[in-house]
Amino acid sequence: MFCFSRRYEVHGEQGGISTAITLPEGFDPERDRCHMAVLMHGFMSNKKAKVLTAISGALAKEGIASIRFDFNAHGRSEGEFRKMTISNEISDASAVVDYVLSLPYVSSVSFVGHSQGGVIAGMLAGMLENDTRKRPLSLVQLAAAAVLKDDAIAGRCMMSKYDAANPPEYVNVMMHKLGRPFIVEAQKLPVYETSMKYTGPVCLIHGKEDKIVPFSYSEKYHELYKDSTLTILEGEGHFMNKKAKEIVRLTVDHIKRNAEAH
C-alpha cells in the first residue's frame, strides 16, 4: 500500500483542499488503471477519521485506490468554519471528483461518506446521476446525518440551541462558530429529494445506539433509494468504532463488487 499527500492540488470555494491518496501496493500510476473511492468525513472531523483511514487501507488491499480530503475549514484545508455550508462542501467534493477523474490512472469512482459527509456523498451522487463520466459506480453512507435539516428547523446543533426563526450570525458549537448561512440553508435543504435521484447501488450502515443521528434517518434513505441495502448494527454508536471491522468489510465488499461489475 502506498499513501501520499497532495496539499492544495484541489481548490474549493474557500481555498485549498488538503487531500491524501492511497494506492494499492505495487500499483504503477504510469502503467496501471484502477477504481478510486472518494471518502468524505463528517462535521468537525477530518480526513484522518479512523473509520475512513481503515476503509482506505482495506480498499488498497483489494486493489482499489482512495482519496480522503478535508472539507473547507476542516483539517488542513483553507477556509473559515463560520462560512462553511452544505453547498460549499458539495462544491468541495465535486472539485475532488473532477481532480480524481483527471488522473490518467483512475477509471471510475465510488463515494463513501460518514455523518455529514454521508449527506454530501448522497446529494452529490444524486446531482451526478445523469453525468456518465462522473456518476459514481456505487455509494456507501455511514450514519448519514440527514438529521441536520430537522436540527436546523428546531434550532439546535449538538448541545447548542438558538432561535431557529431568527438565527444569529453564528452559534458556538464545541469551540467552533457555526455560521448563519449554514443554518438558513440547512432549514430548506432537499437532502432526500436530491439523493434519491441516484439510481445506483447504495450501502447504508447505521449504529442502533447512535445518539447523534437516529437510525430512522437511514431507514428513510432505504425507503427512497431504488437499489439499497441497510445494515443496522447492534451496540454501535455514531462514530463507527465499536464494530469497525464489520463496517469496513461491508463497505469494501460493496465497492469492490460494483467496481468489478463494470
mmCIF file of C-alpha atoms in Angstrom:
data_model
loop_
_atom_site.group_PDB
_atom_site.id
_atom_site.type_symbol
_atom_site.label_atom_id
_atom_site.label_comp_id
_atom_site.label_asym_id
_atom_site.label_seq_id
_atom_site.Cartn_x
_atom_site.Cartn_y
_atom_site.Cartn_z
ATOM 1 C CA MET A 1 0.000 0.000 0.000
ATOM 2 C CA PHE A 2 1.310 3.413 -0.969
ATOM 3 C CA CYS A 3 -0.109 6.591 0.549
ATOM 4 C CA PHE A 4 0.920 10.113 -0.361
ATOM 5 C CA SER A 5 -0.429 13.589 0.324
ATOM 6 C CA ARG A 6 -1.150 16.359 -2.126
ATOM 7 C CA ARG A 7 -1.855 19.654 -0.456
ATOM 8 C CA TYR A 8 -3.850 22.110 -2.490
ATOM 9 C CA GLU A 9 -3.855 20.219 -5.758
ATOM 10 C CA VAL A 10 -7.584 20.914 -5.465
ATOM 11 C CA HIS A 11 -9.321 24.202 -4.703
ATOM 12 C CA GLY A 12 -12.849 24.868 -3.472
ATOM 13 C CA GLU A 13 -14.893 27.977 -2.783
ATOM 14 C CA GLN A 14 -12.938 28.709 0.407
ATOM 15 C CA GLY A 15 -9.487 27.896 -0.948
ATOM 16 C CA GLY A 16 -7.110 24.955 -0.952
ATOM 17 C CA ILE A 17 -8.373 21.452 -0.150
ATOM 18 C CA SER A 18 -5.935 19.104 1.555
ATOM 19 C CA THR A 19 -6.030 15.584 0.120
ATOM 20 C CA ALA A 20 -4.403 12.203 0.677
ATOM 21 C CA ILE A 21 -4.376 9.480 -1.975
ATOM 22 C CA THR A 22 -3.822 5.821 -1.129
ATOM 23 C CA LEU A 23 -2.806 3.441 -3.911
ATOM 24 C CA PRO A 24 -2.588 -0.356 -3.795
ATOM 25 C CA GLU A 25 0.830 -1.844 -3.137
ATOM 26 C CA GLY A 26 2.729 -2.411 -6.361
ATOM 27 C CA PHE A 27 0.433 -0.108 -8.312
ATOM 28 C CA ASP A 28 2.192 1.872 -11.047
ATOM 29 C CA PRO A 29 0.365 5.134 -11.891
ATOM 30 C CA GLU A 30 2.328 5.339 -15.124
ATOM 31 C CA ARG A 31 1.148 1.945 -16.309
ATOM 32 C CA ASP A 32 -1.903 0.755 -14.385
ATOM 33 C CA ARG A 33 -5.511 1.904 -14.068
ATOM 34 C CA CYS A 34 -7.842 1.449 -11.115
ATOM 35 C CA HIS A 35 -11.142 2.315 -9.492
ATOM 36 C CA MET A 36 -10.989 5.023 -6.800
ATOM 37 C CA ALA A 37 -13.230 5.638 -3.796
ATOM 38 C CA VAL A 38 -13.783 9.236 -2.678
ATOM 39 C CA LEU A 39 -14.049 9.272 1.129
ATOM 40 C CA MET A 40 -15.873 12.136 2.887
ATOM 41 C CA HIS A 41 -15.603 12.894 6.609
ATOM 42 C CA GLY A 42 -18.205 14.347 8.932
ATOM 43 C CA PHE A 43 -18.946 17.611 10.744
ATOM 44 C CA MET A 44 -15.904 18.898 12.689
ATOM 45 C CA SER A 45 -13.902 15.824 11.675
ATOM 46 C CA ASN A 46 -11.166 15.453 9.036
ATOM 47 C CA LYS A 47 -9.615 13.066 6.532
ATOM 48 C CA LYS A 48 -7.795 11.192 9.330
ATOM 49 C CA ALA A 49 -11.051 9.897 10.840
ATOM 50 C CA LYS A 50 -10.404 6.314 11.971
ATOM 51 C CA VAL A 51 -13.242 4.697 10.066
ATOM 52 C CA LEU A 52 -12.162 6.346 6.797
ATOM 53 C CA THR A 53 -8.474 5.536 7.175
ATOM 54 C CA ALA A 54 -9.395 1.921 7.952
ATOM 55 C CA ILE A 55 -11.569 1.746 4.839
ATOM 56 C CA SER A 56 -8.786 3.314 2.787
ATOM 57 C CA GLY A 57 -6.267 0.694 3.889
ATOM 58 C CA ALA A 58 -8.681 -2.188 3.323
ATOM 59 C CA LEU A 59 -9.552 -0.953 -0.165
ATOM 60 C CA ALA A 60 -5.867 -0.793 -1.086
ATOM 61 C CA LYS A 61 -5.502 -4.473 -0.183
ATOM 62 C CA GLU A 62 -8.255 -5.217 -2.685
ATOM 63 C CA GLY A 63 -6.592 -3.258 -5.458
ATOM 64 C CA ILE A 64 -8.780 -0.170 -5.115
ATOM 65 C CA ALA A 65 -7.382 3.324 -4.670
ATOM 66 C CA SER A 66 -8.938 6.007 -2.491
ATOM 67 C CA ILE A 67 -8.734 9.695 -1.785
ATOM 68 C CA ARG A 68 -9.503 11.283 1.568
ATOM 69 C CA PHE A 69 -9.778 15.044 1.880
ATOM 70 C CA ASP A 70 -10.559 17.790 4.377
ATOM 71 C CA PHE A 71 -13.661 19.839 3.659
ATOM 72 C CA ASN A 72 -13.217 23.619 3.803
ATOM 73 C CA ALA A 73 -12.338 24.922 7.286
ATOM 74 C CA HIS A 74 -11.569 21.366 8.478
ATOM 75 C CA GLY A 75 -8.229 19.662 8.974
ATOM 76 C CA ARG A 76 -5.549 21.231 6.784
ATOM 77 C CA SER A 77 -7.881 22.772 4.232
ATOM 78 C CA GLU A 78 -8.349 26.514 3.995
ATOM 79 C CA GLY A 79 -11.442 28.469 4.947
ATOM 80 C CA GLU A 80 -13.427 29.850 7.890
ATOM 81 C CA PHE A 81 -15.741 27.480 9.742
ATOM 82 C CA ARG A 82 -18.467 30.096 10.065
ATOM 83 C CA LYS A 83 -18.599 30.298 6.246
ATOM 84 C CA MET A 84 -18.952 26.541 5.820
ATOM 85 C CA THR A 85 -22.251 25.346 4.307
ATOM 86 C CA ILE A 86 -23.587 22.124 2.838
ATOM 87 C CA SER A 87 -23.472 23.766 -0.583
ATOM 88 C CA ASN A 88 -19.789 24.615 -0.417
ATOM 89 C CA GLU A 89 -18.992 21.161 0.965
ATOM 90 C CA ILE A 90 -20.778 19.668 -2.045
ATOM 91 C CA SER A 91 -18.701 22.011 -4.196
ATOM 92 C CA ASP A 92 -15.529 20.793 -2.443
ATOM 93 C CA ALA A 93 -16.445 17.164 -3.070
ATOM 94 C CA SER A 94 -17.283 17.915 -6.689
ATOM 95 C CA ALA A 95 -13.889 19.569 -7.160
ATOM 96 C CA VAL A 96 -12.192 16.497 -5.695
ATOM 97 C CA VAL A 97 -14.126 14.227 -8.068
ATOM 98 C CA ASP A 98 -13.088 16.405 -11.021
ATOM 99 C CA TYR A 99 -9.466 16.184 -9.900
ATOM 100 C CA VAL A 100 -9.593 12.424 -9.412
ATOM 101 C CA LEU A 101 -11.105 11.836 -12.836
ATOM 102 C CA SER A 102 -8.380 13.981 -14.403
ATOM 103 C CA LEU A 103 -5.762 11.495 -13.173
ATOM 104 C CA PRO A 104 -4.805 9.178 -16.051
ATOM 105 C CA TYR A 105 -4.788 6.072 -13.862
ATOM 106 C CA VAL A 106 -8.347 6.467 -12.493
ATOM 107 C CA SER A 107 -11.035 4.614 -14.438
ATOM 108 C CA SER A 108 -14.114 5.290 -12.283
ATOM 109 C CA VAL A 109 -15.218 6.377 -8.799
ATOM 110 C CA SER A 110 -17.384 5.415 -5.848
ATOM 111 C CA PHE A 111 -18.414 7.630 -2.929
ATOM 112 C CA VAL A 112 -18.204 6.903 0.804
ATOM 113 C CA GLY A 113 -19.426 9.404 3.381
ATOM 114 C CA HIS A 114 -19.719 9.405 7.159
ATOM 115 C CA SER A 115 -22.228 11.581 9.044
ATOM 116 C CA GLN A 116 -22.407 14.994 7.347
ATOM 117 C CA GLY A 117 -20.064 13.564 4.736
ATOM 118 C CA GLY A 118 -22.730 10.929 4.120
ATOM 119 C CA VAL A 119 -25.232 13.666 3.325
ATOM 120 C CA ILE A 120 -22.741 15.263 0.931
ATOM 121 C CA ALA A 121 -21.958 11.935 -0.750
ATOM 122 C CA GLY A 122 -25.650 11.153 -1.247
ATOM 123 C CA MET A 123 -26.591 14.572 -2.572
ATOM 124 C CA LEU A 124 -23.625 14.745 -4.930
ATOM 125 C CA ALA A 125 -24.389 11.253 -6.258
ATOM 126 C CA GLY A 126 -27.944 12.408 -6.985
ATOM 127 C CA MET A 127 -26.683 15.545 -8.702
ATOM 128 C CA LEU A 128 -24.387 13.468 -10.918
ATOM 129 C CA GLU A 129 -26.966 10.816 -11.837
ATOM 130 C CA ASN A 130 -27.120 11.899 -15.481
ATOM 131 C CA ASP A 131 -23.385 12.564 -15.890
ATOM 132 C CA THR A 132 -21.989 9.336 -17.342
ATOM 133 C CA ARG A 133 -18.383 10.350 -16.680
ATOM 134 C CA LYS A 134 -18.702 11.496 -13.063
ATOM 135 C CA ARG A 135 -21.573 9.356 -11.776
ATOM 136 C CA PRO A 136 -20.284 7.041 -9.018
ATOM 137 C CA LEU A 137 -20.499 3.293 -9.598
ATOM 138 C CA SER A 138 -21.664 2.863 -6.011
ATOM 139 C CA LEU A 139 -22.381 4.784 -2.823
ATOM 140 C CA VAL A 140 -21.816 3.992 0.870
ATOM 141 C CA GLN A 141 -23.425 6.155 3.562
ATOM 142 C CA LEU A 142 -22.298 5.637 7.149
ATOM 143 C CA ALA A 143 -24.721 7.175 9.658
ATOM 144 C CA ALA A 144 -25.615 9.852 7.117
ATOM 145 C CA ALA A 145 -26.664 12.931 9.093
ATOM 146 C CA ALA A 146 -29.910 13.856 7.336
ATOM 147 C CA VAL A 147 -31.000 14.971 10.814
ATOM 148 C CA LEU A 148 -29.110 18.226 10.223
ATOM 149 C CA LYS A 149 -32.161 19.667 8.459
ATOM 150 C CA ASP A 150 -34.517 18.849 11.340
ATOM 151 C CA ASP A 151 -31.944 20.147 13.821
ATOM 152 C CA ALA A 152 -31.710 23.462 11.971
ATOM 153 C CA ILE A 153 -35.501 23.770 11.882
ATOM 154 C CA ALA A 154 -35.638 23.030 15.632
ATOM 155 C CA GLY A 155 -32.823 25.472 16.443
ATOM 156 C CA ARG A 156 -30.217 23.054 17.743
ATOM 157 C CA CYS A 157 -26.783 21.746 16.878
ATOM 158 C CA MET A 158 -25.124 19.221 19.183
ATOM 159 C CA MET A 159 -25.652 20.748 22.660
ATOM 160 C CA SER A 160 -26.137 24.303 21.380
ATOM 161 C CA LYS A 161 -29.547 25.932 20.882
ATOM 162 C CA TYR A 162 -30.656 29.067 19.059
ATOM 163 C CA ASP A 163 -33.707 30.879 17.717
ATOM 164 C CA ALA A 164 -34.451 28.981 14.505
ATOM 165 C CA ALA A 165 -36.778 31.706 13.241
ATOM 166 C CA ASN A 166 -34.039 34.312 13.530
ATOM 167 C CA PRO A 167 -30.635 32.576 13.666
ATOM 168 C CA PRO A 168 -27.716 34.632 14.999
ATOM 169 C CA GLU A 169 -24.664 35.422 12.877
ATOM 170 C CA TYR A 170 -23.063 32.350 14.391
ATOM 171 C CA VAL A 171 -23.649 29.704 17.039
ATOM 172 C CA ASN A 172 -20.867 28.417 19.280
ATOM 173 C CA VAL A 173 -20.666 24.653 18.780
ATOM 174 C CA MET A 174 -17.889 22.875 20.634
ATOM 175 C CA MET A 175 -15.337 25.673 20.168
ATOM 176 C CA HIS A 176 -16.421 26.256 16.557
ATOM 177 C CA LYS A 177 -18.558 29.071 15.163
ATOM 178 C CA LEU A 178 -21.374 27.646 13.035
ATOM 179 C CA GLY A 179 -22.483 30.445 10.720
ATOM 180 C CA ARG A 180 -25.968 31.679 9.960
ATOM 181 C CA PRO A 181 -25.618 30.755 6.251
ATOM 182 C CA PHE A 182 -25.276 27.072 7.209
ATOM 183 C CA ILE A 183 -28.389 27.185 9.389
ATOM 184 C CA VAL A 184 -30.591 29.066 6.918
ATOM 185 C CA GLU A 185 -29.605 26.762 4.063
ATOM 186 C CA ALA A 186 -29.992 23.600 6.136
ATOM 187 C CA GLN A 187 -33.572 24.501 7.069
ATOM 188 C CA LYS A 188 -34.605 24.174 3.417
ATOM 189 C CA LEU A 189 -32.072 21.626 2.223
ATOM 190 C CA PRO A 190 -33.531 18.987 -0.169
ATOM 191 C CA VAL A 191 -31.478 16.167 1.347
ATOM 192 C CA TYR A 192 -33.627 13.191 0.397
ATOM 193 C CA GLU A 193 -35.119 14.752 -2.726
ATOM 194 C CA THR A 194 -31.666 15.219 -4.237
ATOM 195 C CA SER A 195 -30.125 11.972 -3.004
ATOM 196 C CA MET A 196 -32.941 9.754 -4.288
ATOM 197 C CA LYS A 197 -32.161 10.801 -7.863
ATOM 198 C CA TYR A 198 -29.196 8.433 -7.688
ATOM 199 C CA THR A 199 -30.278 5.046 -9.008
ATOM 200 C CA GLY A 200 -27.049 3.111 -8.486
ATOM 201 C CA PRO A 201 -26.354 0.627 -5.666
ATOM 202 C CA VAL A 202 -26.278 2.108 -2.161
ATOM 203 C CA CYS A 203 -24.965 0.541 1.044
ATOM 204 C CA LEU A 204 -26.436 2.150 4.172
ATOM 205 C CA ILE A 205 -24.833 1.391 7.543
ATOM 206 C CA HIS A 206 -26.027 2.822 10.858
ATOM 207 C CA GLY A 207 -25.462 2.140 14.539
ATOM 208 C CA LYS A 208 -28.570 1.262 16.515
ATOM 209 C CA GLU A 209 -27.199 3.176 19.512
ATOM 210 C CA ASP A 210 -26.414 6.344 17.541
ATOM 211 C CA LYS A 211 -27.384 9.269 19.798
ATOM 212 C CA ILE A 212 -26.453 11.969 17.275
ATOM 213 C CA VAL A 213 -28.243 10.698 14.176
ATOM 214 C CA PRO A 214 -31.082 8.235 14.900
ATOM 215 C CA PHE A 215 -31.036 5.215 12.593
ATOM 216 C CA SER A 216 -34.519 6.150 11.372
ATOM 217 C CA TYR A 217 -32.820 8.614 9.025
ATOM 218 C CA SER A 218 -31.050 5.760 7.246
ATOM 219 C CA GLU A 219 -34.314 3.847 7.175
ATOM 220 C CA LYS A 220 -35.833 6.736 5.243
ATOM 221 C CA TYR A 221 -32.932 6.730 2.771
ATOM 222 C CA HIS A 222 -33.532 2.990 2.337
ATOM 223 C CA GLU A 223 -37.211 3.565 1.572
ATOM 224 C CA LEU A 224 -36.430 6.161 -1.085
ATOM 225 C CA TYR A 225 -33.475 4.667 -2.960
ATOM 226 C CA LYS A 226 -34.220 2.324 -5.849
ATOM 227 C CA ASP A 227 -31.323 -0.031 -5.078
ATOM 228 C CA SER A 228 -30.121 -0.061 -1.472
ATOM 229 C CA THR A 229 -29.223 -2.329 1.427
ATOM 230 C CA LEU A 230 -29.478 -1.254 5.049
ATOM 231 C CA THR A 231 -27.482 -2.674 7.950
ATOM 232 C CA ILE A 232 -28.376 -1.560 11.483
ATOM 233 C CA LEU A 233 -25.575 -2.554 13.848
ATOM 234 C CA GLU A 234 -26.472 -3.521 17.415
ATOM 235 C CA GLY A 235 -24.326 -1.765 20.001
ATOM 236 C CA GLU A 236 -22.776 0.679 17.526
ATOM 237 C CA GLY A 237 -22.825 4.431 18.041
ATOM 238 C CA HIS A 238 -22.310 7.349 15.703
ATOM 239 C CA PHE A 239 -18.544 7.202 15.343
ATOM 240 C CA MET A 240 -18.378 3.678 13.949
ATOM 241 C CA ASN A 241 -15.644 2.488 16.314
ATOM 242 C CA LYS A 242 -17.203 -0.472 18.103
ATOM 243 C CA LYS A 243 -17.802 -2.696 15.084
ATOM 244 C CA ALA A 244 -15.216 -1.179 12.791
ATOM 245 C CA LYS A 245 -14.172 -4.477 11.187
ATOM 246 C CA GLU A 246 -17.713 -5.259 10.096
ATOM 247 C CA ILE A 247 -18.244 -1.717 8.831
ATOM 248 C CA VAL A 248 -15.032 -1.843 6.821
ATOM 249 C CA ARG A 249 -15.915 -5.264 5.413
ATOM 250 C CA LEU A 250 -19.406 -4.187 4.336
ATOM 251 C CA THR A 251 -18.056 -1.022 2.742
ATOM 252 C CA VAL A 252 -15.194 -2.654 0.875
ATOM 253 C CA ASP A 253 -17.315 -5.573 -0.333
ATOM 254 C CA HIS A 254 -19.916 -3.160 -1.710
ATOM 255 C CA ILE A 255 -17.378 -1.013 -3.537
ATOM 256 C CA LYS A 256 -15.380 -3.960 -4.888
ATOM 257 C CA ARG A 257 -18.424 -5.892 -6.072
ATOM 258 C CA ASN A 258 -19.851 -2.966 -8.000
ATOM 259 C CA ALA A 259 -16.488 -1.891 -9.424
ATOM 260 C CA GLU A 260 -15.903 -5.401 -10.753
ATOM 261 C CA ALA A 261 -19.399 -5.449 -12.265
ATOM 262 C CA HIS A 262 -18.256 -2.646 -14.552
#
